[in-house]
Amino acid sequence: MTQNPSPLLELQNISIVPKKAADRLLVNNVSFSIEAGKTTCVVGESGSGKSLTALSVMGLLSKQLQLISGKVLFNHAGQVQDLTTLDAESLRKIRGHKIGMIFQEPMTSLNPVLTVGYQIGESLTTHLGLKGERLKTKIASLLEMVGIPPSRANSYPDELSGGQRQRVMIAMSIACEPLLLIADEPTTALDVTVQAQILKLLDELKTRMNMGMLFITHDFGVVADIADNVVVMFRGEIVESGTKTQVLNNPQHPYTQALLACVPDAEGKKPLKPIDYAWLPENQTPAGVIA
Ligand SMILES: Nc1ncnc2c1ncn2[C@@H]1O[C@H](COP(=O)(O)OP(=O)(O)O)[C@@H](O)[C@H]1O
Ligand SMILES: [Mg+2]
């Protein structure tokens, strides 16, 4: 009998509370996994706990918050390690090396006074010790990989378009060939055409590098484009998960059905049908959902 190999990343029973309000579960018992070479999309409306879940993987929760339960099992270098048990120094070695990250706002994550080439090179020097010509060559090949002319290495972030800055962020995040890429709404600030290009690029890189991807979005259109597996979050909890086909074609939970009913059709029209929240406890209507 062949043994079922461990997934690349497995979150087990993650719960997060504010330190000052320990009974307020911002993330409640969240479990899911990511396979190498596959994308798991975490989808849900704003405030549902998606970003906190991602930050907990990297040990980057703010000091006001506390992880009160859970494991983050990361399968690398032939062993499975619980990242929640690592000290700050060990986590720093994994971040930006084995696990890459990209966020929504490239302008706030890029340093305006350093060239993009320098910024792409930083993690290559820190984690892999690359210097001189080898470093230059690697930076050029990374820029090429994300579709930016290598001559742009000497440009500053404000000399690039929004889409190019996000490409630079992608180059930085994949520089050390991470096993896992965490992307938190990386295309939300971009216009639709550029968003489609960036999604295509991430999908290609995932396949080429056999990376696992944790992709966070509030947009089911993006899920349809990029997901292999889908986790639907609502108010800090997973209400449904499965393969993309299962969740998009045959949603089981009323919340998923309601969100999917809001996705514009091919002509960009939203159906007029209001969301039915009758399934919610005490019949509360969640704020922020387009009904
Ligand atoms: N530092 C914090 N202190 C208290 N509450 C927080 C803090 N950070 C986030 N939250 C709350 O946690 C919930 C989940 O946030 P988040 O994970 O950012 O949601 P999402 O990414 O799905 O929009 C939200 O209600 C948010 O207000
Ligand atoms: Mg978020």
Short mmCIF file of N, CA and C in Angstrom, two decimals, residues 22 72 89 92 98 111 123 138 151 163 168-169 177 187 202 207 270 273 281:
data_model
loop_
_atom_site.label_atom_id
_atom_site.label_comp_id
_atom_site.label_asym_id
_atom_site.label_seq_id
_atom_site.Cartn_x
_atom_site.Cartn_y
_atom_site.Cartn_z
N ALA A 22 -11.02 38.12 24.67
CA ALA A 22 -10.65 36.73 24.40
C ALA A 22 -11.84 35.82 24.06
N VAL A 72 0.10 24.83 12.32
CA VAL A 72 0.38 25.15 10.92
C VAL A 72 1.48 24.18 10.49
N GLU A 89 13.36 33.88 14.90
CA GLU A 89 14.51 33.74 14.00
C GLU A 89 14.28 32.60 12.99
N ARG A 92 11.75 33.73 10.45
CA ARG A 92 12.32 34.68 9.49
C ARG A 92 13.07 33.96 8.38
N LYS A 98 11.32 29.84 1.91
CA LYS A 98 10.47 28.68 1.61
C LYS A 98 9.03 29.10 1.38
N ASN A 111 9.76 49.85 -1.28
CA ASN A 111 10.42 51.03 -0.74
C ASN A 111 10.64 52.04 -1.88
N SER A 123 16.31 39.62 -0.89
CA SER A 123 16.09 38.29 -0.30
C SER A 123 17.06 37.26 -0.88
N LYS A 138 20.48 36.85 -11.88
CA LYS A 138 19.26 36.27 -11.30
C LYS A 138 18.13 37.31 -11.28
N SER A 151 15.96 45.69 -18.16
CA SER A 151 16.55 47.03 -18.03
C SER A 151 15.83 47.85 -16.97
N GLY A 163 0.34 47.68 -12.42
CA GLY A 163 0.49 46.28 -12.82
C GLY A 163 1.95 45.85 -12.78
N VAL A 168 6.63 43.23 -9.99
CA VAL A 168 7.86 43.30 -9.21
C VAL A 168 7.67 42.58 -7.86
N MET A 169 6.51 42.80 -7.23
CA MET A 169 6.24 42.12 -5.96
C MET A 169 6.25 40.60 -6.16
N GLU A 177 12.53 30.86 -4.95
CA GLU A 177 11.81 29.64 -5.34
C GLU A 177 11.11 28.99 -4.16
N THR A 187 -4.67 41.17 -6.57
CA THR A 187 -5.10 41.86 -7.79
C THR A 187 -6.27 42.81 -7.55
N LEU A 202 0.54 34.29 -12.27
CA LEU A 202 0.67 33.51 -11.03
C LEU A 202 0.36 32.03 -11.29
N THR A 207 2.51 26.45 -11.74
CA THR A 207 2.71 25.19 -12.45
C THR A 207 4.20 24.97 -12.73
N LYS A 270 -25.49 42.18 -12.63
CA LYS A 270 -25.73 41.43 -11.39
C LYS A 270 -27.21 41.07 -11.34
N LYS A 273 -31.95 39.49 -7.75
CA LYS A 273 -32.44 38.69 -6.63
C LYS A 273 -31.74 39.06 -5.31
N PRO A 281 -28.15 32.61 12.02
CA PRO A 281 -28.70 32.60 13.36
C PRO A 281 -29.36 33.94 13.66
#
